[in-house]
Short mmCIF file of C-alpha atoms in Angstrom, two decimals:
data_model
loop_
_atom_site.label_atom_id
_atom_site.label_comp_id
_atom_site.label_asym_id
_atom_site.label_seq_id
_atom_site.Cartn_x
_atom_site.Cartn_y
_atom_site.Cartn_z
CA UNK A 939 128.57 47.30 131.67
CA UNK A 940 126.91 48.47 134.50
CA UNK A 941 129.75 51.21 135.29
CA UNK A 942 129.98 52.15 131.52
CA UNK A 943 125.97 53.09 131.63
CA UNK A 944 126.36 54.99 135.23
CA UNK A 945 129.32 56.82 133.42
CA UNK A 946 127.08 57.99 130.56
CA UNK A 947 124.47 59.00 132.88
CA UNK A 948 126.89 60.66 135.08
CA UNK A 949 128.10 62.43 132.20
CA UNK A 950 124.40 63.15 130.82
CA UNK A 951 123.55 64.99 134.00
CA UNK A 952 126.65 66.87 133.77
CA UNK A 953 125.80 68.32 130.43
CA UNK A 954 122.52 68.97 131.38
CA UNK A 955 123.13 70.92 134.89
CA UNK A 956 125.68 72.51 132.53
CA UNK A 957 122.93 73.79 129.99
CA UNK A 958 120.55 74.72 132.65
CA UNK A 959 123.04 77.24 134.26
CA UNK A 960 124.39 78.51 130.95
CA UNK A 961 120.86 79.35 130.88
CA UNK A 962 119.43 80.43 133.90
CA UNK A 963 122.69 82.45 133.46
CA UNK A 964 121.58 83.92 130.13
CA UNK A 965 118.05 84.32 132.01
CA UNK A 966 119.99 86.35 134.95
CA UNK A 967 121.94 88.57 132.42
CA UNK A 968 119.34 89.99 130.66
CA UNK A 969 117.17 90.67 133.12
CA UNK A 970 120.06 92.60 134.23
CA UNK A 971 120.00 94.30 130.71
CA UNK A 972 116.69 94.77 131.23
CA UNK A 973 117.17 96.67 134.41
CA UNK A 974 119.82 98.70 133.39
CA UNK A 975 117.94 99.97 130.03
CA UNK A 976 114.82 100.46 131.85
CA UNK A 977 116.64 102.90 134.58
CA UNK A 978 117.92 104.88 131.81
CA UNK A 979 114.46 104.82 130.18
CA UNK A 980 113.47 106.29 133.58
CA UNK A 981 115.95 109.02 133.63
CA UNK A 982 115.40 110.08 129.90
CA UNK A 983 111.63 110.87 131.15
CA UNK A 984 112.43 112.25 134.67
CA UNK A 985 110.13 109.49 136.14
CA UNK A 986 110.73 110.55 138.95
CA UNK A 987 110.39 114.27 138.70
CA UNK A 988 107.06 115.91 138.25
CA UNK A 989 108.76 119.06 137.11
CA UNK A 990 108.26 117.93 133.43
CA UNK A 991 112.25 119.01 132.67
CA UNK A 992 111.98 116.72 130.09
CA UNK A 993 110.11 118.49 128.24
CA UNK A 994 112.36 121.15 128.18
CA UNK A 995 112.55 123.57 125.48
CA UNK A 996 114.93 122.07 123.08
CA UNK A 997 112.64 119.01 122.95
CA UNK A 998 109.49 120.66 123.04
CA UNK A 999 110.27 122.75 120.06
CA UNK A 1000 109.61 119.82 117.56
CA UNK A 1001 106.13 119.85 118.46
CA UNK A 1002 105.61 123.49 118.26
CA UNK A 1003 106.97 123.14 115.16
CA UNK A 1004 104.13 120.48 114.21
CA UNK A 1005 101.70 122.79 115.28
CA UNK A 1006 102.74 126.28 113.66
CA UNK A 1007 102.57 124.20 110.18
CA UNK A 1008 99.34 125.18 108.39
CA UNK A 1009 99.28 121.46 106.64
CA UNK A 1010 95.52 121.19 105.72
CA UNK A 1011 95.28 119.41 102.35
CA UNK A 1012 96.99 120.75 99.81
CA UNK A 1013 99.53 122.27 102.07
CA UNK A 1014 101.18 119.41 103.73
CA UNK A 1015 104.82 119.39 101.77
CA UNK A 1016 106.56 122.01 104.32
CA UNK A 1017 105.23 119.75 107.63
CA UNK A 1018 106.56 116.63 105.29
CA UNK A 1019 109.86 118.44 104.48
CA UNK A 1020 110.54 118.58 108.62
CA UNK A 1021 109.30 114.67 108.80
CA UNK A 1022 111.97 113.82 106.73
CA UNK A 1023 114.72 115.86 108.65
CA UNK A 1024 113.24 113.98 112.36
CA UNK A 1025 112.90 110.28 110.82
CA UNK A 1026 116.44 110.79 110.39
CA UNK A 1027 117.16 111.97 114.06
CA UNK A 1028 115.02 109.14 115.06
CA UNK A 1029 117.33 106.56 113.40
CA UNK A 1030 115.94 106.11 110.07
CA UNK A 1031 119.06 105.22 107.68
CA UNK A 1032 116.19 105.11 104.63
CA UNK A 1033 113.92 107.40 103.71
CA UNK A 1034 111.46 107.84 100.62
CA UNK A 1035 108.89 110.40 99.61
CA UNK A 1036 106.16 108.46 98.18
CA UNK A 1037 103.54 110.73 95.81
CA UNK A 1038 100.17 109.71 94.89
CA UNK A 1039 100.28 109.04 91.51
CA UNK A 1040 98.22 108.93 88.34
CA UNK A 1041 98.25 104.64 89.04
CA UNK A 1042 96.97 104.40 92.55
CA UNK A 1043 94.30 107.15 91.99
CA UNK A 1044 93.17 104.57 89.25
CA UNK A 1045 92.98 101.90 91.88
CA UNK A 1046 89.64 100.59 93.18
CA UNK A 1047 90.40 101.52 96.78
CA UNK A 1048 91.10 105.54 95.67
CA UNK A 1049 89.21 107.42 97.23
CA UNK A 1050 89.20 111.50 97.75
CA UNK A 1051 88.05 114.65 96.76
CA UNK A 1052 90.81 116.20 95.74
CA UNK A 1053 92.00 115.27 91.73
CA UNK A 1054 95.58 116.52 92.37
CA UNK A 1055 98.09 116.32 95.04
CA UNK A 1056 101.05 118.62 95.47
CA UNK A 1057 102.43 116.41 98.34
CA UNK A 1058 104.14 113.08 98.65
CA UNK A 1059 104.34 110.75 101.83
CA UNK A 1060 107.59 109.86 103.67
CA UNK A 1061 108.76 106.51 104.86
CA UNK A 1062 111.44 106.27 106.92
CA UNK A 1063 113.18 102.64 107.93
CA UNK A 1064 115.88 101.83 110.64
CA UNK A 1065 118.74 99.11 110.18
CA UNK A 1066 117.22 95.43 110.10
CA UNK A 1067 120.41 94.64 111.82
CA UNK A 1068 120.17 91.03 112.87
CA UNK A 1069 116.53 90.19 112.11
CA UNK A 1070 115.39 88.87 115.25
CA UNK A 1071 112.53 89.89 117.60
CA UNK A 1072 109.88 91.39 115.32
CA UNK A 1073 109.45 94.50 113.13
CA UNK A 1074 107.29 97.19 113.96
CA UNK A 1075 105.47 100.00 111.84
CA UNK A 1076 104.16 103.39 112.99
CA UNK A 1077 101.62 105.20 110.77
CA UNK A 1078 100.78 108.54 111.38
CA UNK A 1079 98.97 111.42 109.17
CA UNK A 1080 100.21 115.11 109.28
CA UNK A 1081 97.11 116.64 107.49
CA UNK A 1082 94.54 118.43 109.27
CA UNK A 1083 91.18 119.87 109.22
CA UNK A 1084 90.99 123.70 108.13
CA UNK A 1085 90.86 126.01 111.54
CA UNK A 1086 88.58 128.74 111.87
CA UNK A 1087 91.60 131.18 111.80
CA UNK A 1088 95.06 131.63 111.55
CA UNK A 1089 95.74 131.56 115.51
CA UNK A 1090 95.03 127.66 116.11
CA UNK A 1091 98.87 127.25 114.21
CA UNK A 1092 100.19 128.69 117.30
CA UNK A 1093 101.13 126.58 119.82
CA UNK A 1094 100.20 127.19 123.36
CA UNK A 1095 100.41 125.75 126.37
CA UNK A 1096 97.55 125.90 129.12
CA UNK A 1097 97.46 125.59 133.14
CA UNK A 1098 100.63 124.02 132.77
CA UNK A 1099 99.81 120.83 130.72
CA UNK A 1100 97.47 121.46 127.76
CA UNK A 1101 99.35 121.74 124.66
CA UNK A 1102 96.44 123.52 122.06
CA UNK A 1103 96.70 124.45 118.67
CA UNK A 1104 95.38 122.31 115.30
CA UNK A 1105 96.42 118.87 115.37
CA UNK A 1106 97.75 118.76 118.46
CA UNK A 1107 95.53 115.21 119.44
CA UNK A 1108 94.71 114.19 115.76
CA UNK A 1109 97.63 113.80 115.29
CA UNK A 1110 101.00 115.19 115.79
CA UNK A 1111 100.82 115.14 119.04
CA UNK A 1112 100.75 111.09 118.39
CA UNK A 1113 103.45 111.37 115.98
CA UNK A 1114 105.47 113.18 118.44
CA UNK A 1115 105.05 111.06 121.36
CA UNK A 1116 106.05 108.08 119.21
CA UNK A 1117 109.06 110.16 118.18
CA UNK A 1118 110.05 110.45 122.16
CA UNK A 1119 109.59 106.54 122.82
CA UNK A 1120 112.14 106.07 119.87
CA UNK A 1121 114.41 108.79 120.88
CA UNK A 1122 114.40 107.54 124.12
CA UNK A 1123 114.80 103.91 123.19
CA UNK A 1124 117.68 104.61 120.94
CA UNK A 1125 119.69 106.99 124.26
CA UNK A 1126 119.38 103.71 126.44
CA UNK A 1127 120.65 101.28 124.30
CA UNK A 1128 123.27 103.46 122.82
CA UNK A 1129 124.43 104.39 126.86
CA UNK A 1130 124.92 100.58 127.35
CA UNK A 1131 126.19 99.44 124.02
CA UNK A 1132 123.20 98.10 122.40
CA UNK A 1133 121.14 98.38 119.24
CA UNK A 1134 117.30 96.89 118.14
CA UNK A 1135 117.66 93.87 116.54
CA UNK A 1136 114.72 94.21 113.88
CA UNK A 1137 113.49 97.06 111.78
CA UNK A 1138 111.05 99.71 112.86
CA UNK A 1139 109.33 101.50 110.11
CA UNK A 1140 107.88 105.05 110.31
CA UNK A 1141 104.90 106.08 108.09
CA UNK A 1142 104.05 110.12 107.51
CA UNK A 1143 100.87 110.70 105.37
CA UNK A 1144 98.66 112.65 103.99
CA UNK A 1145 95.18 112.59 102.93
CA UNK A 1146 93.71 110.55 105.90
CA UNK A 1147 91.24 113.51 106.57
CA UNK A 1148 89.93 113.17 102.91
CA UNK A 1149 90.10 109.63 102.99
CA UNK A 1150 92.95 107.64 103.27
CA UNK A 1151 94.49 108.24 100.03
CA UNK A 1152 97.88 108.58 101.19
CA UNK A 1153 98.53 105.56 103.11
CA UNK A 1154 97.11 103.06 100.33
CA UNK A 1155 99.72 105.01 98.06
CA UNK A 1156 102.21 104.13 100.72
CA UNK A 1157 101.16 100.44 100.68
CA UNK A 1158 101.50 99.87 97.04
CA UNK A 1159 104.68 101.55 96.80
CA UNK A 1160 108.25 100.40 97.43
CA UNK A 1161 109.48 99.51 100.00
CA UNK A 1162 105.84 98.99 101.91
CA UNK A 1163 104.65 96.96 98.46
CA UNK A 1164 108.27 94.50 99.06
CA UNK A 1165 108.40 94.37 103.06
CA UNK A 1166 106.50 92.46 105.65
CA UNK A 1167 106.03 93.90 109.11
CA UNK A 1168 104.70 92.22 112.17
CA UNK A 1169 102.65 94.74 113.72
CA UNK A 1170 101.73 98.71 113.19
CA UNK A 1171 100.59 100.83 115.41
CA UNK A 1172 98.65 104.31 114.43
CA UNK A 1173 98.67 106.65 117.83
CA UNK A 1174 95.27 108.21 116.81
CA UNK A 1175 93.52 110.28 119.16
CA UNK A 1176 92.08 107.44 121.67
CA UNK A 1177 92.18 108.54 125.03
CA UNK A 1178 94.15 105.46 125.95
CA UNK A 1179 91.77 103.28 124.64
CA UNK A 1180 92.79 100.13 122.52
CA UNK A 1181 90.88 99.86 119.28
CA UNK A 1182 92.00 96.70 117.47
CA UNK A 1183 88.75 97.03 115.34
CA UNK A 1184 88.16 100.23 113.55
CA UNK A 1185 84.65 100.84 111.48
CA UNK A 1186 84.81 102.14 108.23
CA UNK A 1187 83.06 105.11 106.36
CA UNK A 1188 81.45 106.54 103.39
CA UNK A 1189 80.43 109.23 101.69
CA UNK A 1190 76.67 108.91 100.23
CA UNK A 1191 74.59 111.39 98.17
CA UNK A 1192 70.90 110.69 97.86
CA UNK A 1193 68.78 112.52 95.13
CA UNK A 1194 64.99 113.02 96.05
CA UNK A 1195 62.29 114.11 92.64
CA UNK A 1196 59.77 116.09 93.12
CA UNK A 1197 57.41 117.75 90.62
CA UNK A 1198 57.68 121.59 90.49
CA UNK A 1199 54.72 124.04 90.59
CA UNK A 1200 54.17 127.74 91.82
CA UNK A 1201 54.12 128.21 95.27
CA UNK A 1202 50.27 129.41 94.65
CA UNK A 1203 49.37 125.78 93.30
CA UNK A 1204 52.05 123.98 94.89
CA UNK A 1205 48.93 121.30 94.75
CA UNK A 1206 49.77 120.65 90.92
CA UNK A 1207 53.01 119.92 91.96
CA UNK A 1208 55.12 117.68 94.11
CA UNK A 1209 57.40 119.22 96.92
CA UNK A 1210 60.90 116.94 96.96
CA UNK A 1211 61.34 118.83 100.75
CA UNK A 1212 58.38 117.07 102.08
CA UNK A 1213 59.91 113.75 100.95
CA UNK A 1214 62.92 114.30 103.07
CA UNK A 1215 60.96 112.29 106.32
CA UNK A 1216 60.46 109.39 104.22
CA UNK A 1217 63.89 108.99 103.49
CA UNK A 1218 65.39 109.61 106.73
CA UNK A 1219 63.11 107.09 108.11
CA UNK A 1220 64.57 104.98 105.69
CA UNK A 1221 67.55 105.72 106.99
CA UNK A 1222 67.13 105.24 110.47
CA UNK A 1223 65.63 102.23 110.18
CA UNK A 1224 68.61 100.38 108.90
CA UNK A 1225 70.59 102.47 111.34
CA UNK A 1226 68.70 100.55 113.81
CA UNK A 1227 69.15 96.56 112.30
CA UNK A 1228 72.83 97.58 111.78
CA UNK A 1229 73.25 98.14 114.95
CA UNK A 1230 71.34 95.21 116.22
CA UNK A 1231 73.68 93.42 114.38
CA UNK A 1232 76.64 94.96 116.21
CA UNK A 1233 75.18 93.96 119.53
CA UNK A 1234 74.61 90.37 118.55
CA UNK A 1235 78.20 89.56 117.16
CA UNK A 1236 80.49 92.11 118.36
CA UNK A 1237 79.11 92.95 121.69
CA UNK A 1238 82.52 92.90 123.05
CA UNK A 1239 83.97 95.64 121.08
CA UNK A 1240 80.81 98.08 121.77
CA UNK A 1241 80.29 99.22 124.69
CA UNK A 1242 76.23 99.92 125.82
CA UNK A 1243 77.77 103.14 126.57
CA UNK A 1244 77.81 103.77 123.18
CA UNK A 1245 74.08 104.37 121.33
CA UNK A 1246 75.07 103.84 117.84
CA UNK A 1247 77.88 101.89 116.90
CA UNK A 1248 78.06 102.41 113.17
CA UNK A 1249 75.74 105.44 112.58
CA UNK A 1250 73.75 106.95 109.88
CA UNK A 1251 74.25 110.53 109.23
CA UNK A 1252 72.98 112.84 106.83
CA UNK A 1253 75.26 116.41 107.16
CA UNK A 1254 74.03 118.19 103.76
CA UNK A 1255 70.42 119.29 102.09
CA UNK A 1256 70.42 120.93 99.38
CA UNK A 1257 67.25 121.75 97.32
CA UNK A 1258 64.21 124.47 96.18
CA UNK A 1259 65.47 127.68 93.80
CA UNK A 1260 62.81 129.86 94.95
CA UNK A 1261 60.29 130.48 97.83
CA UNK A 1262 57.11 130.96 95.50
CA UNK A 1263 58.32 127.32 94.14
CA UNK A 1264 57.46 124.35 95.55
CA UNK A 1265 60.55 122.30 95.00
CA UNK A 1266 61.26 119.53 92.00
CA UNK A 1267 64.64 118.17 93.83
CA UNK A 1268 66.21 117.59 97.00
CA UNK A 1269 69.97 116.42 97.48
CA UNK A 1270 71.19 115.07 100.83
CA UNK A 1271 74.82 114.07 101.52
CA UNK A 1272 75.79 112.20 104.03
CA UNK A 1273 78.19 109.75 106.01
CA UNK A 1274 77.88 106.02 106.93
CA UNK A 1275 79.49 104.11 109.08
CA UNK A 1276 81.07 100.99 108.13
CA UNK A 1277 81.35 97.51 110.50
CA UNK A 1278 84.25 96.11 110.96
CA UNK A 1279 84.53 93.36 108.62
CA UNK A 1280 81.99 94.51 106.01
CA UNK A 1281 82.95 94.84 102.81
CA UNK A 1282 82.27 98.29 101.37
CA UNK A 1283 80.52 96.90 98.37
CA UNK A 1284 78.31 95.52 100.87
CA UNK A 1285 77.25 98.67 102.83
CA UNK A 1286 76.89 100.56 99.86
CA UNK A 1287 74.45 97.51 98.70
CA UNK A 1288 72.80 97.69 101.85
CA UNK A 1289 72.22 101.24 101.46
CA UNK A 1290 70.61 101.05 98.11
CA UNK A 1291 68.40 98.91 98.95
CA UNK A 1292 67.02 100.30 101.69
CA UNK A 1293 66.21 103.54 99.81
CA UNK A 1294 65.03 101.20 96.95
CA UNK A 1295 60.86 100.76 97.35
CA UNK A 1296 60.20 103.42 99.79
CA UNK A 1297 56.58 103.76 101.32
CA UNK A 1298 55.21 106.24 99.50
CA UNK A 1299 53.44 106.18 96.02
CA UNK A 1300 55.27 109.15 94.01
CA UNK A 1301 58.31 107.64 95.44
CA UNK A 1302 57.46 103.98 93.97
CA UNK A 1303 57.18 105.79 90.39
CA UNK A 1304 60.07 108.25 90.66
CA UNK A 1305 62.58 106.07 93.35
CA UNK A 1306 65.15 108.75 94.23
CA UNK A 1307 68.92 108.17 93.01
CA UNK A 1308 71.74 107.08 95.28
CA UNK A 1309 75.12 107.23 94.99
CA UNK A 1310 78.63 107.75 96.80
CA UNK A 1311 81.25 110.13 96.18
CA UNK A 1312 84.31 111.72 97.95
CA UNK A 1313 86.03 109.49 100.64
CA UNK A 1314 85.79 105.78 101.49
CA UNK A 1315 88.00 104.05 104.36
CA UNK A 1316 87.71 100.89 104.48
CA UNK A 1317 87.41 99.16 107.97
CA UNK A 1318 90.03 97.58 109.80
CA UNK A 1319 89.43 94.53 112.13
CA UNK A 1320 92.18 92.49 114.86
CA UNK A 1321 91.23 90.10 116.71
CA UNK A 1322 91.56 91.87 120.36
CA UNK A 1323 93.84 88.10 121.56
CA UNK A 1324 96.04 89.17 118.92
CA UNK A 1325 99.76 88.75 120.24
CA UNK A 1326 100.45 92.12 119.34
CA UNK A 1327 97.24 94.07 121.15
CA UNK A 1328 98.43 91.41 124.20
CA UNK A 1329 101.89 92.21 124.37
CA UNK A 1330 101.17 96.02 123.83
CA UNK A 1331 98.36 95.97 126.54
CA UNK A 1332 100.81 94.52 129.31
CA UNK A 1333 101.85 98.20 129.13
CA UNK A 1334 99.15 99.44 129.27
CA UNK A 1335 97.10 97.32 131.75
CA UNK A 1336 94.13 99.65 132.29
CA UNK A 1337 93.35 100.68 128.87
CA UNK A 1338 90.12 99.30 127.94
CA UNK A 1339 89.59 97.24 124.30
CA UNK A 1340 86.80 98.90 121.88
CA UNK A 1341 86.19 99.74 118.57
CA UNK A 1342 86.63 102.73 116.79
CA UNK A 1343 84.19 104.83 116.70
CA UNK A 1344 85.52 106.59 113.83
CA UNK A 1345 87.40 105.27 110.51
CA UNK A 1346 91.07 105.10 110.14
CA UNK A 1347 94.09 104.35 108.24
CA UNK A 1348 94.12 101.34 109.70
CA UNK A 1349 92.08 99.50 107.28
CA UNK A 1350 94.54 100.79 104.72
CA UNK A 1351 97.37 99.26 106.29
CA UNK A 1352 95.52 95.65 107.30
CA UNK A 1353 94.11 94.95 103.38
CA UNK A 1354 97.38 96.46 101.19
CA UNK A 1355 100.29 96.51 103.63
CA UNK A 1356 99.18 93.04 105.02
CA UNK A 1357 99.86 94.18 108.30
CA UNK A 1358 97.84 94.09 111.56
CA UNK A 1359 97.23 97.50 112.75
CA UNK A 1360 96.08 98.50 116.46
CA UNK A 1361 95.06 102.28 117.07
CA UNK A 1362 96.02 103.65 120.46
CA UNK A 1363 97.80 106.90 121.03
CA UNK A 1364 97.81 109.46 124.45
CA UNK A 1365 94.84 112.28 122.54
CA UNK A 1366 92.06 113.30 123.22
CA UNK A 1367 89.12 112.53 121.07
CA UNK A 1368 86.24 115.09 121.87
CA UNK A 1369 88.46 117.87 120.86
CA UNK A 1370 89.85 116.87 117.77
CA UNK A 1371 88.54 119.13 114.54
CA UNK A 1372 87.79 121.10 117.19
CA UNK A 1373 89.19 125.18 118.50
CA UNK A 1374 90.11 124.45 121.37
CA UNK A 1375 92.12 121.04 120.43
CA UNK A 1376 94.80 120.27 122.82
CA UNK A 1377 96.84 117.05 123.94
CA UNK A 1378 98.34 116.36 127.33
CA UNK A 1379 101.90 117.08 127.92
CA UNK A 1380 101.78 114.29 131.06
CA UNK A 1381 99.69 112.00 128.85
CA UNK A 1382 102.42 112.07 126.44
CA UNK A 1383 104.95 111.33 128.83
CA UNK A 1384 103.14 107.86 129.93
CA UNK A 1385 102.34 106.98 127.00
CA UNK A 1386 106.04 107.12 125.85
CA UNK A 1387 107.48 106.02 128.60
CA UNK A 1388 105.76 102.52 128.07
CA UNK A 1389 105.75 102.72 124.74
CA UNK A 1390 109.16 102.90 124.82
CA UNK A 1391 109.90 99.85 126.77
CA UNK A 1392 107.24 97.75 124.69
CA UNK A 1393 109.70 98.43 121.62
CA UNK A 1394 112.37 96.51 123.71
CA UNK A 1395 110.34 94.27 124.34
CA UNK A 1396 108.48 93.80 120.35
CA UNK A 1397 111.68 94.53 118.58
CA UNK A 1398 114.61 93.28 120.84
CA UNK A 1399 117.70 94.20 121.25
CA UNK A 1400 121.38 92.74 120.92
CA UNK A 1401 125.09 94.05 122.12
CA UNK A 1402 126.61 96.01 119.45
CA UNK A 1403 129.56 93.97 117.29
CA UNK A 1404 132.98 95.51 118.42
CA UNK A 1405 135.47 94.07 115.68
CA UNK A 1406 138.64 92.51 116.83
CA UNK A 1407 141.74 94.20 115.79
CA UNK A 1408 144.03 91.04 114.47
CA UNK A 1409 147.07 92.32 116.34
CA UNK A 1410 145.40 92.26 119.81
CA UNK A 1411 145.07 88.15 118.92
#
């Protein structure tokens, strides 16, 4: 008995050294993988080089390309026509033009200025191959803010490294440097026989400037309506920051009475202009208990650095006919910020009532009129212990964690693709909408040089299936 149980033990040990150096042999081979993929990553960006030859003409051109199209709103189909073309060169095997139709602009979350919309959006998906490691979604806009003239749609490039023209940071030049980290993920494994396991999708819209409109049609449309992804990614114009938490925005039009009278007995009347510091009083005073809201629950995501968090700002007056008048109306348009989190019902409520028993008598009988109009983005919020913001930020171990301080698409994808959305990408911030816009050719290196090995990493990767000819058995 006593030999029969040493024999099983014997033979239990022998199984289990067995398992343990099958796997510390598994361990030992990819890490080798590893190795091998991440030297050719290396090579594919000249690492080692700091003569930028990989940014070589041929390669370069796609972004100048970006850049010379004129794709404010209204104008984006060309720029989406030459999406469609690179998804493919990136690996996309699917592609589909999605249009903003007559149904979502009846949606609840539609929101834009514009009533008609001559372009569509464009999704394109790689292979879903084996369906291990985890799917990963890029979202990136293509519209841009109108330039002052004609000559910020051609590209330039400054002391060697600034790459200027419209859009450049927000955002092709965030499109584009995703495009390298795929191109360059799809030359290693191809060199050493491998493909990604999972499916990476890639998201081209329009509309974000005006308010998001493209993306939610993008979410409620085949194949984004009938897929699940595990993480997106939007490579906004951060400055290598990490914003898991985005605030929201929206549009707000506040109409101020007045009585009119001639400017000579402007005392019979009631000037709606000299009502204008009441409101913005108003105005700034729930500025100031939103943002002592920020500092007592998301501290961590707002900086000191920054004054306001979720700001107040009025951008438009509009009122008087006449200088001999003294003025019946007053209309002032402005933006609000939104807190991650909030509901936009809620701000909007907020709003309201703050404008709704102002301290002035004529005000009290004749409350001025709020409402909101044009574009709404909703916020977008991600816990910053996330696994994806963790995994992501072991590439990136210096970028700090904030909030946006501007509204996204990110929202968008978070409430109707169900997905959770980090914004990060290599532009700069402070020069976006601006004329002298520009994004770093070096800054676009690192970040797609990481990048790049993240997706490895996210997505994984398996040897590619080399059928067995019958006769060779």
């Amino acid at each position: 008995i006593i030999k029969k149980k040493m024999s099983r033990l014997i033979i239990t040990i022998i199984i289990l050294l067995t398992f343990i150096i099958l796997v510390v042999s598994c361990v030992d081979q990819k890490d080798d993988i590893l190795k091998k993929l991440e030297g050719s990553l290396d090579s594919f960006f000249h690492v080692k080089d700091d003569s930028n030859p990989w940014l070589a003409v041929p390669r370069l051109s796609m972004l100048r390309r970006f850049i010379e199209q004129n794709s404010t709103a209204g104008n984006e189909q060309p720029m989406q026509n030459i999406i469609a073309s690179y998804f493919k060169s990136l690996g996309a095997t699917d592609l589909y033009t999605i249009p903003i139709s007559k149904n979502v602009q009846q949606h609840a979350a539609f929101s834009s200025p514009h009533s008609s919309f001559s372009a569509s959006n464009v999704i394109g998906l790689t292979p879903l191959h084996e369906g291990t490691g985890r799917s990963l979604l890029f979202n990136a806009h293509i519209d841009v803010v109108p330039a002052e003239d004609a000559s910020q749609f051609v590209p330039r490039i400054v002391d060697g490294d600034k790459f200027m023209g419209r859009g450049t940071s927000d955002m092709k030049g965030g499109l584009f440097a995703v495009g390298l980290a795929l191109e360059a993920v799809h030359s290693a494994l191809s060199t050493h026989g491998y493909h990604l396991t999972n499916r990476v999708g890639l998201m081209s819209v329009i509309e974000e400037e005006s308010g998001g409109a493209g993306s939610l049609a993008s979410c409620l449309s085949p194949p984004l309506s009938t897929l699940s992804f595990d993480a997106a990614l939007i490579p906004e114009p951060t400055d290598f920051k990490f914003f898991p938490s985005q605030q929201g925005s929206l549009w707000f039009r506040i109409s101020i009475p007045g009585i009119a009278a001639h400017g000579a007995t402007r005392y019979h009347g009631v000037s709606a202009i000299e009502k204008i510091p009441i409101v913005l009083s108003a105005l700034h005073s729930l500025e100031r208990n939103r943002t002592s809201f920020v500092r007592h629950h998301l501290s961590d995501l707002y900086p000191s650095s920054i004054p306001i968090p979720v700001p107040i700002n009025v951008g438009v007056v509009r009122g008087g006919k006449w200088p001999s008048s003294c003025p019946d109306s007053v209309v002032l348009e402005g933006r609000m910020g939104v807190i991650p989190g909030e509901n936009l019902t809620f701000a909007r409520s907020q709003l309201v009532s703050a404008l709704s028993s102002l301290p002035d008598p004529f005000l009290i009988d004749h409350p001025v009129n709020v409402s909101f109009f044009g574009a709404a983005w909703p916020p977008g919020h991600l816990s910053s212990s996330h696994p994806f913001v963790s995994s992501l930020h072991r590439y990136f171990p210096s970028s700090p964690i904030e909030a946006a301080p501007w509204a996204t698409d990110a929202g968008y994808l978070s409430l109707f693709c169900h997905v959770p959305s980090l914004v990060f990408g290599p532009g700069v911030s402070r020069v976006a909408h601006s004329s002298s816009e520009f994004i770093s050719l070096s800054s676009i290196r690192l970040y797609s040089r990481s990048l790049a090995s993240f997706i490895l990493d996210w997505v994984g990767f398996a040897p590619d299936f080399v059928p067995v000819d019958p006769s060779d058995l």
